[in-house]
mmCIF file of C-alpha atoms in Angstrom:
data_model
loop_
_atom_site.group_PDB
_atom_site.id
_atom_site.type_symbol
_atom_site.label_atom_id
_atom_site.label_comp_id
_atom_site.label_asym_id
_atom_site.label_seq_id
_atom_site.Cartn_x
_atom_site.Cartn_y
_atom_site.Cartn_z
ATOM 1 C CA UNK A 1023 -14.474 12.509 10.402
ATOM 2 C CA UNK A 1024 -12.704 11.129 7.329
ATOM 3 C CA UNK A 1025 -15.044 8.554 6.212
ATOM 4 C CA UNK A 1026 -12.164 5.952 6.589
ATOM 5 C CA UNK A 1027 -12.172 3.505 9.542
ATOM 6 C CA UNK A 1028 -16.087 3.560 10.352
ATOM 7 C CA UNK A 1029 -16.339 0.078 9.398
ATOM 8 C CA UNK A 1030 -14.836 -2.722 11.387
ATOM 9 C CA UNK A 1031 -12.058 -3.607 9.255
ATOM 10 C CA UNK A 1032 -11.064 -0.251 8.702
ATOM 11 C CA UNK A 1033 -10.905 0.095 12.602
ATOM 12 C CA UNK A 1034 -8.740 -3.077 13.012
ATOM 13 C CA UNK A 1035 -6.240 -2.026 10.858
ATOM 14 C CA UNK A 1036 -5.811 0.996 12.678
ATOM 15 C CA UNK A 1037 -5.648 -0.891 15.823
ATOM 16 C CA UNK A 1038 -2.993 -3.090 14.368
ATOM 17 C CA UNK A 1039 -0.764 -0.157 14.192
ATOM 18 C CA UNK A 1040 -1.153 0.296 17.995
ATOM 19 C CA UNK A 1041 -0.285 -3.505 18.471
ATOM 20 C CA UNK A 1042 -3.745 -4.770 19.129
ATOM 21 C CA UNK A 1043 -4.746 -8.132 17.379
ATOM 22 C CA UNK A 1044 -8.527 -8.286 16.176
ATOM 23 C CA UNK A 1045 -10.877 -11.279 14.973
ATOM 24 C CA UNK A 1046 -14.027 -10.444 13.148
ATOM 25 C CA UNK A 1047 -17.112 -12.470 11.790
ATOM 26 C CA UNK A 1048 -18.756 -11.405 8.478
ATOM 27 C CA UNK A 1049 -22.262 -12.200 8.478
ATOM 28 C CA UNK A 1050 -21.718 -14.762 6.080
ATOM 29 C CA UNK A 1051 -20.067 -16.641 8.904
ATOM 30 C CA UNK A 1052 -16.414 -16.225 7.854
ATOM 31 C CA UNK A 1053 -13.836 -15.393 10.470
ATOM 32 C CA UNK A 1054 -10.959 -12.826 9.971
ATOM 33 C CA UNK A 1055 -8.191 -12.552 11.916
ATOM 34 C CA UNK A 1056 -5.688 -9.393 11.839
ATOM 35 C CA UNK A 1057 -1.960 -9.564 13.866
ATOM 36 C CA UNK A 1058 -0.051 -6.160 14.476
ATOM 37 C CA UNK A 1059 2.533 -5.917 11.330
ATOM 38 C CA UNK A 1060 0.683 -9.159 9.399
ATOM 39 C CA UNK A 1061 -1.739 -9.597 6.568
ATOM 40 C CA UNK A 1062 -5.499 -10.357 6.960
ATOM 41 C CA UNK A 1063 -6.064 -14.258 7.439
ATOM 42 C CA UNK A 1064 -9.100 -15.962 6.830
ATOM 43 C CA UNK A 1065 -10.018 -19.017 8.812
ATOM 44 C CA UNK A 1066 -10.499 -22.023 6.372
ATOM 45 C CA UNK A 1067 -11.593 -24.752 8.807
ATOM 46 C CA UNK A 1068 -9.089 -27.744 8.645
ATOM 47 C CA UNK A 1069 -6.518 -25.630 6.688
ATOM 48 C CA UNK A 1070 -6.384 -23.226 9.283
ATOM 49 C CA UNK A 1071 -5.743 -19.436 8.652
ATOM 50 C CA UNK A 1072 -4.971 -18.492 5.226
ATOM 51 C CA UNK A 1073 -3.666 -15.011 4.171
ATOM 52 C CA UNK A 1074 -6.719 -13.466 2.271
ATOM 53 C CA UNK A 1075 -7.605 -9.856 1.413
ATOM 54 C CA UNK A 1076 -10.239 -8.441 3.240
ATOM 55 C CA UNK A 1077 -13.640 -8.241 1.831
ATOM 56 C CA UNK A 1078 -14.993 -5.208 -0.115
ATOM 57 C CA UNK A 1079 -18.591 -5.427 -0.086
ATOM 58 C CA UNK A 1080 -19.692 -2.578 2.374
ATOM 59 C CA UNK A 1081 -22.279 -4.622 3.698
ATOM 60 C CA UNK A 1082 -19.995 -7.233 4.807
ATOM 61 C CA UNK A 1083 -17.181 -4.742 6.002
ATOM 62 C CA UNK A 1084 -20.157 -2.610 8.157
ATOM 63 C CA UNK A 1085 -21.879 -5.725 9.238
ATOM 64 C CA UNK A 1086 -18.724 -7.640 10.997
ATOM 65 C CA UNK A 1087 -18.550 -7.986 14.541
ATOM 66 C CA UNK A 1088 -15.665 -8.805 16.890
ATOM 67 C CA UNK A 1089 -15.294 -12.200 18.419
ATOM 68 C CA UNK A 1090 -12.990 -14.552 19.920
ATOM 69 C CA UNK A 1091 -10.580 -16.442 17.513
ATOM 70 C CA UNK A 1092 -11.776 -19.919 16.566
ATOM 71 C CA UNK A 1093 -9.542 -22.787 17.861
ATOM 72 C CA UNK A 1094 -8.322 -25.589 15.591
ATOM 73 C CA UNK A 1095 -9.702 -29.036 16.320
ATOM 74 C CA UNK A 1096 -7.270 -31.209 17.777
ATOM 75 C CA UNK A 1097 -6.343 -34.249 15.638
ATOM 76 C CA UNK A 1098 -7.707 -37.864 16.646
ATOM 77 C CA UNK A 1099 -5.269 -40.013 18.958
ATOM 78 C CA UNK A 1100 -3.207 -42.288 16.890
ATOM 79 C CA UNK A 1101 -3.186 -46.098 17.748
ATOM 80 C CA UNK A 1102 -0.492 -47.212 20.185
ATOM 81 C CA UNK A 1103 1.849 -49.400 18.220
ATOM 82 C CA UNK A 1104 3.522 -52.328 20.225
ATOM 83 C CA UNK A 1105 7.002 -51.604 21.391
ATOM 84 C CA UNK A 1106 9.580 -53.418 18.990
ATOM 85 C CA UNK A 1107 12.586 -54.919 20.356
ATOM 86 C CA UNK A 1108 15.407 -53.008 20.564
ATOM 87 C CA UNK A 1109 18.664 -54.223 18.297
ATOM 88 C CA UNK A 1110 22.143 -53.003 18.964
ATOM 89 C CA UNK A 1111 23.489 -50.971 16.148
ATOM 90 C CA UNK A 1112 26.502 -52.650 14.313
ATOM 91 C CA UNK A 1113 29.740 -51.275 15.288
ATOM 92 C CA UNK A 1114 32.386 -49.961 12.716
ATOM 93 C CA UNK A 1115 36.225 -49.513 13.527
ATOM 94 C CA UNK A 1116 36.917 -46.442 14.990
ATOM 95 C CA UNK A 1117 39.107 -43.938 13.031
ATOM 96 C CA UNK A 1118 40.455 -41.002 14.029
ATOM 97 C CA UNK A 1119 39.851 -37.767 11.942
ATOM 98 C CA UNK A 1120 40.684 -34.284 12.726
ATOM 99 C CA UNK A 1121 37.322 -32.285 13.455
ATOM 100 C CA UNK A 1122 36.853 -29.671 10.627
ATOM 101 C CA UNK A 1123 36.517 -26.065 11.704
ATOM 102 C CA UNK A 1124 33.394 -24.726 12.400
ATOM 103 C CA UNK A 1125 32.415 -21.936 9.851
ATOM 104 C CA UNK A 1126 30.647 -19.158 11.555
ATOM 105 C CA UNK A 1127 27.518 -17.805 10.020
ATOM 106 C CA UNK A 1128 27.161 -14.195 9.064
ATOM 107 C CA UNK A 1129 24.301 -13.009 11.067
ATOM 108 C CA UNK A 1130 20.990 -12.591 9.186
ATOM 109 C CA UNK A 1131 19.851 -9.105 8.582
ATOM 110 C CA UNK A 1132 16.649 -8.314 10.707
ATOM 111 C CA UNK A 1133 13.310 -8.671 8.761
ATOM 112 C CA UNK A 1134 11.614 -5.708 7.220
ATOM 113 C CA UNK A 1135 8.015 -4.818 7.881
ATOM 114 C CA UNK A 1136 5.441 -7.096 6.338
ATOM 115 C CA UNK A 1137 3.226 -5.552 3.661
ATOM 116 C CA UNK A 1138 -0.427 -5.024 4.844
ATOM 117 C CA UNK A 1139 -3.510 -4.738 3.132
ATOM 118 C CA UNK A 1140 -5.446 -1.421 3.641
ATOM 119 C CA UNK A 1141 -8.949 -0.307 2.371
ATOM 120 C CA UNK A 1142 -8.916 2.920 1.048
ATOM 121 C CA UNK A 1143 -11.964 4.740 -0.531
ATOM 122 C CA UNK A 1144 -11.404 5.814 -4.376
ATOM 123 C CA UNK A 1145 -14.237 7.560 -6.216
ATOM 124 C CA UNK A 1146 -17.195 5.977 -4.844
ATOM 125 C CA UNK A 1147 -15.579 2.324 -4.106
ATOM 126 C CA UNK A 1148 -13.165 0.687 -1.835
ATOM 127 C CA UNK A 1149 -10.074 -0.472 -2.751
ATOM 128 C CA UNK A 1150 -7.352 -2.438 -1.639
ATOM 129 C CA UNK A 1151 -3.736 -0.486 -0.872
ATOM 130 C CA UNK A 1152 -0.706 -2.472 -0.065
ATOM 131 C CA UNK A 1153 1.460 -0.701 2.628
ATOM 132 C CA UNK A 1154 4.813 -1.466 4.197
ATOM 133 C CA UNK A 1155 5.460 0.359 7.440
ATOM 134 C CA UNK A 1156 3.035 3.106 7.873
ATOM 135 C CA UNK A 1157 -0.509 2.387 6.520
ATOM 136 C CA UNK A 1158 -2.380 4.315 3.981
ATOM 137 C CA UNK A 1159 -4.811 4.753 6.439
ATOM 138 C CA UNK A 1160 -2.843 6.120 9.228
ATOM 139 C CA UNK A 1161 -1.090 8.429 6.556
ATOM 140 C CA UNK A 1162 -4.539 10.138 5.255
ATOM 141 C CA UNK A 1163 -5.694 10.465 8.503
ATOM 142 C CA UNK A 1164 -2.942 12.715 9.373
ATOM 143 C CA UNK A 1165 -3.327 14.748 6.240
ATOM 144 C CA UNK A 1166 -7.078 15.071 6.661
ATOM 145 C CA UNK A 1167 -6.691 16.315 10.032
ATOM 146 C CA UNK A 1168 -4.459 19.038 9.184
ATOM 147 C CA UNK A 1169 -6.009 20.124 6.162
ATOM 148 C CA UNK A 1170 -9.465 20.055 7.806
ATOM 149 C CA UNK A 1171 -7.752 22.490 10.379
ATOM 150 C CA UNK A 1172 -6.316 24.720 7.803
ATOM 151 C CA UNK A 1173 -9.733 24.856 5.984
ATOM 152 C CA UNK A 1174 -11.758 25.674 8.907
ATOM 153 C CA UNK A 1175 -9.265 28.149 9.843
ATOM 154 C CA UNK A 1176 -10.058 30.176 6.516
ATOM 155 C CA UNK A 1177 -13.695 30.037 7.169
ATOM 156 C CA UNK A 1178 -13.208 31.828 10.588
ATOM 157 C CA UNK A 1179 -12.573 35.517 10.327
ATOM 158 C CA UNK A 1180 -11.230 35.497 13.947
ATOM 159 C CA UNK A 1181 -8.205 33.133 13.050
ATOM 160 C CA UNK A 1182 -5.257 33.577 10.874
ATOM 161 C CA UNK A 1183 -4.979 31.500 7.616
ATOM 162 C CA UNK A 1184 -2.681 28.305 7.892
ATOM 163 C CA UNK A 1185 -1.078 26.892 4.479
ATOM 164 C CA UNK A 1186 -1.550 23.465 3.308
ATOM 165 C CA UNK A 1187 1.199 20.960 3.467
ATOM 166 C CA UNK A 1188 3.193 20.171 0.421
ATOM 167 C CA UNK A 1189 2.883 16.104 0.286
ATOM 168 C CA UNK A 1190 5.610 13.915 -1.144
ATOM 169 C CA UNK A 1191 5.155 10.177 -2.208
ATOM 170 C CA UNK A 1192 8.427 8.368 -2.216
ATOM 171 C CA UNK A 1193 9.205 5.659 -4.273
ATOM 172 C CA UNK A 1194 9.423 3.993 -7.888
ATOM 173 C CA UNK A 1195 7.051 5.248 -10.319
ATOM 174 C CA UNK A 1196 3.911 3.088 -10.865
ATOM 175 C CA UNK A 1197 3.681 1.951 -7.052
ATOM 176 C CA UNK A 1198 0.213 3.048 -6.304
ATOM 177 C CA UNK A 1199 0.772 7.133 -6.153
ATOM 178 C CA UNK A 1200 -2.450 7.744 -8.225
ATOM 179 C CA UNK A 1201 -4.372 5.575 -6.212
ATOM 180 C CA UNK A 1202 -3.258 7.212 -2.823
ATOM 181 C CA UNK A 1203 -4.147 10.330 -4.376
ATOM 182 C CA UNK A 1204 -7.246 9.619 -5.387
ATOM 183 C CA UNK A 1205 -7.865 8.047 -2.076
ATOM 184 C CA UNK A 1206 -6.691 11.494 -0.393
ATOM 185 C CA UNK A 1207 -8.934 13.432 -2.453
ATOM 186 C CA UNK A 1208 -11.856 11.085 -1.514
ATOM 187 C CA UNK A 1209 -11.133 11.374 2.070
ATOM 188 C CA UNK A 1210 -10.576 15.509 2.098
ATOM 189 C CA UNK A 1211 -14.088 15.579 0.192
ATOM 190 C CA UNK A 1212 -15.677 14.176 2.692
ATOM 191 C CA UNK A 1213 -14.455 15.862 5.842
ATOM 192 C CA UNK A 1214 -15.402 18.873 3.715
ATOM 193 C CA UNK A 1215 -11.648 19.867 3.778
ATOM 194 C CA UNK A 1216 -11.589 20.637 0.078
ATOM 195 C CA UNK A 1217 -14.272 20.759 -3.123
ATOM 196 C CA UNK A 1218 -15.551 17.558 -3.778
ATOM 197 C CA UNK A 1219 -13.714 17.430 -7.508
ATOM 198 C CA UNK A 1220 -11.269 15.010 -9.713
ATOM 199 C CA UNK A 1221 -7.597 15.877 -8.926
ATOM 200 C CA UNK A 1222 -5.114 16.723 -11.795
ATOM 201 C CA UNK A 1223 -1.965 15.278 -12.671
ATOM 202 C CA UNK A 1224 1.000 15.797 -14.567
ATOM 203 C CA UNK A 1225 5.024 14.459 -14.959
ATOM 204 C CA UNK A 1226 7.841 16.485 -14.038
ATOM 205 C CA UNK A 1227 9.287 15.489 -17.708
ATOM 206 C CA UNK A 1228 6.216 17.777 -19.214
ATOM 207 C CA UNK A 1229 6.440 20.313 -16.542
ATOM 208 C CA UNK A 1230 10.481 20.890 -17.147
ATOM 209 C CA UNK A 1231 9.914 20.741 -20.985
ATOM 210 C CA UNK A 1232 7.527 23.858 -20.933
ATOM 211 C CA UNK A 1233 10.089 25.741 -19.285
ATOM 212 C CA UNK A 1234 13.750 24.236 -19.292
ATOM 213 C CA UNK A 1235 16.083 25.264 -16.732
ATOM 214 C CA UNK A 1236 15.672 27.764 -14.214
ATOM 215 C CA UNK A 1237 12.290 28.736 -15.582
ATOM 216 C CA UNK A 1238 10.863 25.271 -14.147
ATOM 217 C CA UNK A 1239 10.496 26.617 -10.678
ATOM 218 C CA UNK A 1240 8.022 29.573 -12.116
ATOM 219 C CA UNK A 1241 6.194 27.072 -14.376
ATOM 220 C CA UNK A 1242 5.684 25.043 -11.753
ATOM 221 C CA UNK A 1243 3.996 27.801 -9.475
ATOM 222 C CA UNK A 1244 1.783 28.867 -12.680
ATOM 223 C CA UNK A 1245 0.626 25.258 -13.254
ATOM 224 C CA UNK A 1246 -0.369 24.623 -9.421
ATOM 225 C CA UNK A 1247 -2.055 28.110 -9.237
ATOM 226 C CA UNK A 1248 -4.093 27.603 -12.514
ATOM 227 C CA UNK A 1249 -5.216 23.882 -11.686
ATOM 228 C CA UNK A 1250 -6.171 24.786 -8.100
ATOM 229 C CA UNK A 1251 -8.079 27.580 -8.886
ATOM 230 C CA UNK A 1252 -10.486 25.833 -11.186
ATOM 231 C CA UNK A 1253 -12.106 23.362 -8.491
ATOM 232 C CA UNK A 1254 -9.673 20.549 -8.915
ATOM 233 C CA UNK A 1255 -8.063 20.951 -5.564
ATOM 234 C CA UNK A 1256 -4.882 18.490 -5.877
ATOM 235 C CA UNK A 1257 -2.273 18.755 -8.139
ATOM 236 C CA UNK A 1258 0.019 15.744 -8.578
ATOM 237 C CA UNK A 1259 3.303 15.666 -10.306
ATOM 238 C CA UNK A 1260 4.366 12.424 -10.585
ATOM 239 C CA UNK A 1261 8.142 11.045 -11.611
ATOM 240 C CA UNK A 1262 9.051 14.494 -10.120
ATOM 241 C CA UNK A 1263 12.581 13.711 -10.462
ATOM 242 C CA UNK A 1264 12.670 15.049 -13.826
ATOM 243 C CA UNK A 1265 11.905 18.501 -12.329
ATOM 244 C CA UNK A 1266 15.354 18.827 -11.451
ATOM 245 C CA UNK A 1267 17.773 17.275 -14.104
ATOM 246 C CA UNK A 1268 20.696 20.082 -12.979
ATOM 247 C CA UNK A 1269 21.373 22.414 -10.155
ATOM 248 C CA UNK A 1270 19.559 25.274 -11.544
ATOM 249 C CA UNK A 1271 16.518 23.500 -12.178
ATOM 250 C CA UNK A 1272 16.555 22.272 -8.426
ATOM 251 C CA UNK A 1273 17.309 25.483 -6.853
ATOM 252 C CA UNK A 1274 14.365 27.298 -8.870
ATOM 253 C CA UNK A 1275 11.944 24.437 -7.744
ATOM 254 C CA UNK A 1276 12.997 24.381 -4.396
ATOM 255 C CA UNK A 1277 12.264 28.078 -4.209
ATOM 256 C CA UNK A 1278 8.529 27.415 -5.715
ATOM 257 C CA UNK A 1279 8.275 24.884 -3.039
ATOM 258 C CA UNK A 1280 9.140 27.462 -0.296
ATOM 259 C CA UNK A 1281 6.497 29.910 -1.452
ATOM 260 C CA UNK A 1282 3.440 27.263 -2.113
ATOM 261 C CA UNK A 1283 4.554 25.555 1.392
ATOM 262 C CA UNK A 1284 4.089 29.147 2.811
ATOM 263 C CA UNK A 1285 1.160 30.473 1.122
ATOM 264 C CA UNK A 1286 -1.640 30.804 3.416
ATOM 265 C CA UNK A 1287 -4.478 31.792 1.001
ATOM 266 C CA UNK A 1288 -3.922 28.882 -1.411
ATOM 267 C CA UNK A 1289 -6.449 26.257 -1.214
ATOM 268 C CA UNK A 1290 -4.941 23.987 -3.152
ATOM 269 C CA UNK A 1291 -2.494 20.939 -2.235
ATOM 270 C CA UNK A 1292 0.762 20.117 -4.049
ATOM 271 C CA UNK A 1293 1.460 16.496 -4.393
ATOM 272 C CA UNK A 1294 4.806 15.481 -5.648
ATOM 273 C CA UNK A 1295 6.036 12.012 -6.599
ATOM 274 C CA UNK A 1296 9.404 11.237 -6.603
ATOM 275 C CA UNK A 1297 12.431 8.919 -5.360
ATOM 276 C CA UNK A 1298 14.331 9.068 -2.134
ATOM 277 C CA UNK A 1299 16.822 10.844 -4.492
ATOM 278 C CA UNK A 1300 14.419 13.490 -5.101
ATOM 279 C CA UNK A 1301 13.142 14.071 -1.443
ATOM 280 C CA UNK A 1302 17.031 14.420 -0.327
ATOM 281 C CA UNK A 1303 17.304 17.206 -2.896
ATOM 282 C CA UNK A 1304 14.279 19.243 -2.180
ATOM 283 C CA UNK A 1305 14.638 18.910 1.767
ATOM 284 C CA UNK A 1306 18.057 20.357 1.378
ATOM 285 C CA UNK A 1307 17.117 22.772 -0.517
ATOM 286 C CA UNK A 1308 13.652 24.218 1.079
ATOM 287 C CA UNK A 1309 14.696 23.621 4.728
ATOM 288 C CA UNK A 1310 11.398 22.924 6.672
ATOM 289 C CA UNK A 1311 9.179 23.546 3.825
ATOM 290 C CA UNK A 1312 8.706 19.590 3.525
ATOM 291 C CA UNK A 1313 7.678 17.987 7.083
ATOM 292 C CA UNK A 1314 8.581 14.074 7.600
ATOM 293 C CA UNK A 1315 4.776 14.107 8.689
ATOM 294 C CA UNK A 1316 3.678 14.568 4.918
ATOM 295 C CA UNK A 1317 6.156 12.069 3.441
ATOM 296 C CA UNK A 1318 4.786 8.570 2.821
ATOM 297 C CA UNK A 1319 6.807 6.043 1.262
ATOM 298 C CA UNK A 1320 5.120 3.577 -1.249
ATOM 299 C CA UNK A 1321 5.693 -0.120 -1.355
ATOM 300 C CA UNK A 1322 8.994 -1.435 -3.264
ATOM 301 C CA UNK A 1323 7.804 -4.069 -5.980
ATOM 302 C CA UNK A 1324 11.310 -5.200 -5.833
ATOM 303 C CA UNK A 1325 10.504 -7.186 -2.729
ATOM 304 C CA UNK A 1326 8.712 -10.699 -3.210
ATOM 305 C CA UNK A 1327 6.597 -10.336 -0.157
ATOM 306 C CA UNK A 1328 4.860 -6.771 -1.901
ATOM 307 C CA UNK A 1329 4.251 -8.542 -5.127
ATOM 308 C CA UNK A 1330 2.531 -11.620 -3.367
ATOM 309 C CA UNK A 1331 0.685 -9.442 -1.473
ATOM 310 C CA UNK A 1332 -0.749 -7.505 -4.508
ATOM 311 C CA UNK A 1333 -1.342 -10.574 -6.402
ATOM 312 C CA UNK A 1334 -3.559 -11.814 -3.554
ATOM 313 C CA UNK A 1335 -5.617 -8.671 -4.115
ATOM 314 C CA UNK A 1336 -5.612 -8.481 -7.799
ATOM 315 C CA UNK A 1337 -7.080 -12.032 -7.438
ATOM 316 C CA UNK A 1338 -9.549 -11.323 -5.402
ATOM 317 C CA UNK A 1339 -10.716 -8.214 -7.554
ATOM 318 C CA UNK A 1340 -10.846 -10.136 -10.263
ATOM 319 C CA UNK A 1341 -12.830 -13.056 -9.281
ATOM 320 C CA UNK A 1342 -9.891 -15.491 -9.466
ATOM 321 C CA UNK A 1343 -7.890 -18.309 -7.177
ATOM 322 C CA UNK A 1344 -4.188 -18.681 -7.565
ATOM 323 C CA UNK A 1345 -2.717 -21.957 -6.741
ATOM 324 C CA UNK A 1346 -0.013 -21.998 -4.493
ATOM 325 C CA UNK A 1347 2.655 -23.003 -7.662
ATOM 326 C CA UNK A 1348 0.940 -20.593 -10.017
ATOM 327 C CA UNK A 1349 1.552 -17.622 -7.247
ATOM 328 C CA UNK A 1350 5.201 -18.604 -6.650
ATOM 329 C CA UNK A 1351 5.639 -18.519 -10.458
ATOM 330 C CA UNK A 1352 4.038 -15.031 -10.972
ATOM 331 C CA UNK A 1353 6.006 -13.809 -8.088
ATOM 332 C CA UNK A 1354 9.510 -14.701 -9.542
ATOM 333 C CA UNK A 1355 8.464 -13.598 -12.974
ATOM 334 C CA UNK A 1356 7.040 -10.214 -11.881
ATOM 335 C CA UNK A 1357 10.314 -10.016 -9.887
ATOM 336 C CA UNK A 1358 12.411 -10.810 -13.103
ATOM 337 C CA UNK A 1359 10.501 -7.972 -15.189
ATOM 338 C CA UNK A 1360 10.967 -5.372 -12.195
ATOM 339 C CA UNK A 1361 14.801 -6.126 -11.743
ATOM 340 C CA UNK A 1362 15.084 -5.818 -16.032
ATOM 341 C CA UNK A 1363 13.253 -2.772 -16.103
ATOM 342 C CA UNK A 1364 10.727 -4.238 -18.663
ATOM 343 C CA UNK A 1365 7.651 -3.199 -16.685
ATOM 344 C CA UNK A 1366 8.371 -1.950 -13.293
ATOM 345 C CA UNK A 1367 6.104 -1.229 -10.240
ATOM 346 C CA UNK A 1368 2.631 -2.418 -9.864
ATOM 347 C CA UNK A 1369 2.166 -2.266 -13.649
ATOM 348 C CA UNK A 1370 4.324 -5.545 -13.921
ATOM 349 C CA UNK A 1371 1.960 -7.539 -11.363
ATOM 350 C CA UNK A 1372 -1.109 -6.078 -12.746
ATOM 351 C CA UNK A 1373 -0.118 -7.017 -16.606
ATOM 352 C CA UNK A 1374 0.907 -10.390 -15.472
ATOM 353 C CA UNK A 1375 -2.283 -11.173 -13.272
ATOM 354 C CA UNK A 1376 -4.490 -9.878 -16.004
ATOM 355 C CA UNK A 1377 -2.859 -12.163 -18.749
ATOM 356 C CA UNK A 1378 -3.299 -15.352 -16.195
ATOM 357 C CA UNK A 1379 -6.798 -14.808 -15.400
ATOM 358 C CA UNK A 1380 -7.809 -14.193 -19.069
ATOM 359 C CA UNK A 1381 -5.813 -17.513 -19.609
ATOM 360 C CA UNK A 1382 -7.613 -19.572 -17.277
ATOM 361 C CA UNK A 1383 -10.954 -18.400 -18.564
ATOM 362 C CA UNK A 1384 -10.118 -19.555 -21.966
ATOM 363 C CA UNK A 1385 -8.795 -22.811 -20.693
ATOM 364 C CA UNK A 1386 -11.966 -23.000 -18.936
ATOM 365 C CA UNK A 1387 -10.150 -23.540 -15.599
ATOM 366 C CA UNK A 1388 -12.890 -22.813 -12.909
ATOM 367 C CA UNK A 1389 -13.199 -23.747 -9.074
ATOM 368 C CA UNK A 1390 -16.514 -24.987 -7.424
ATOM 369 C CA UNK A 1391 -17.566 -21.221 -6.832
ATOM 370 C CA UNK A 1392 -16.950 -20.548 -10.770
ATOM 371 C CA UNK A 1393 -13.859 -18.581 -9.921
ATOM 372 C CA UNK A 1394 -11.374 -18.740 -12.478
ATOM 373 C CA UNK A 1395 -8.775 -20.965 -10.992
ATOM 374 C CA UNK A 1396 -5.162 -20.059 -12.185
ATOM 375 C CA UNK A 1397 -2.565 -22.822 -12.357
ATOM 376 C CA UNK A 1398 0.771 -23.157 -14.434
ATOM 377 C CA UNK A 1399 -0.514 -23.931 -17.643
ATOM 378 C CA UNK A 1400 -2.133 -20.167 -17.742
ATOM 379 C CA UNK A 1401 1.374 -18.444 -17.220
#
């Protein structure tokens, strides 16, 4: 239906959201395991299961088959040592001490959802997307089903037109909004729900500067109509918090969103990328115009597990291997950059990883498969 989920890996990711475990074997004989809520694991023989992004080669993904998970080999039995005579422990003088009070440990917070890697189609290639909570696949599938339904309704003169939903991507800037929007455009085009054209994008600051104050609402409507008439059927506004710097602008934007969300003749889609504060503001001012079904929360790169997962993805895509020490150092370094606001979101991880891979190549550090072997000297 959408072009997503037709290979064994994407199908396994979908079933993991329903609580199913899947083990696959690719044509090259490598075993892969996916547990619900966990990352993809690759069988490495004596080293057991290792977290590894799944293959991106369409032939590998389409040729994978389901199998039973391999079992680790039992270690060889150790020789029995002869029993040693027991010696009584030395006795020490008994001294009475008052037992210190036992400190009560505060309860540990429940662990959050673990990041997962979802394969999405971007242009003509498969890309890895880091998801936390709901997978990108599940979100894209839901949006495509609804937009395909509205598109089919417009082609049937016996049915009443239905409006397209307004999409809100919630999270910090540079956390994958453009990649997810591009994947949405590709999925909608393959389902023949929208025209197969590139999406257009803007920033909230630029739209606001064109018509500051209450005029930003009418400007947003004109920009949306203009972009979606020329064939680019998805209009993305990044850093949308800048659209509503004050109450007057917020009220104007909310009124515009209500009109766009109820427009039965508009064939385009509006995608807004902002923070939780932005989402709360527009939901308070637009009533039911923003549905929770079309709100997707992006991964937070303030979380070490998310940064580590993206590092693994970038290493595979860049033909590199990270040593455990280098991986831990990069997780800490990118976390410090994120906290300081020097480089935020995925940009901090991408920039650090590109520098490390380049340094490893310059140093001539390669593994036996001629992958760049990134170690501490490259950081």
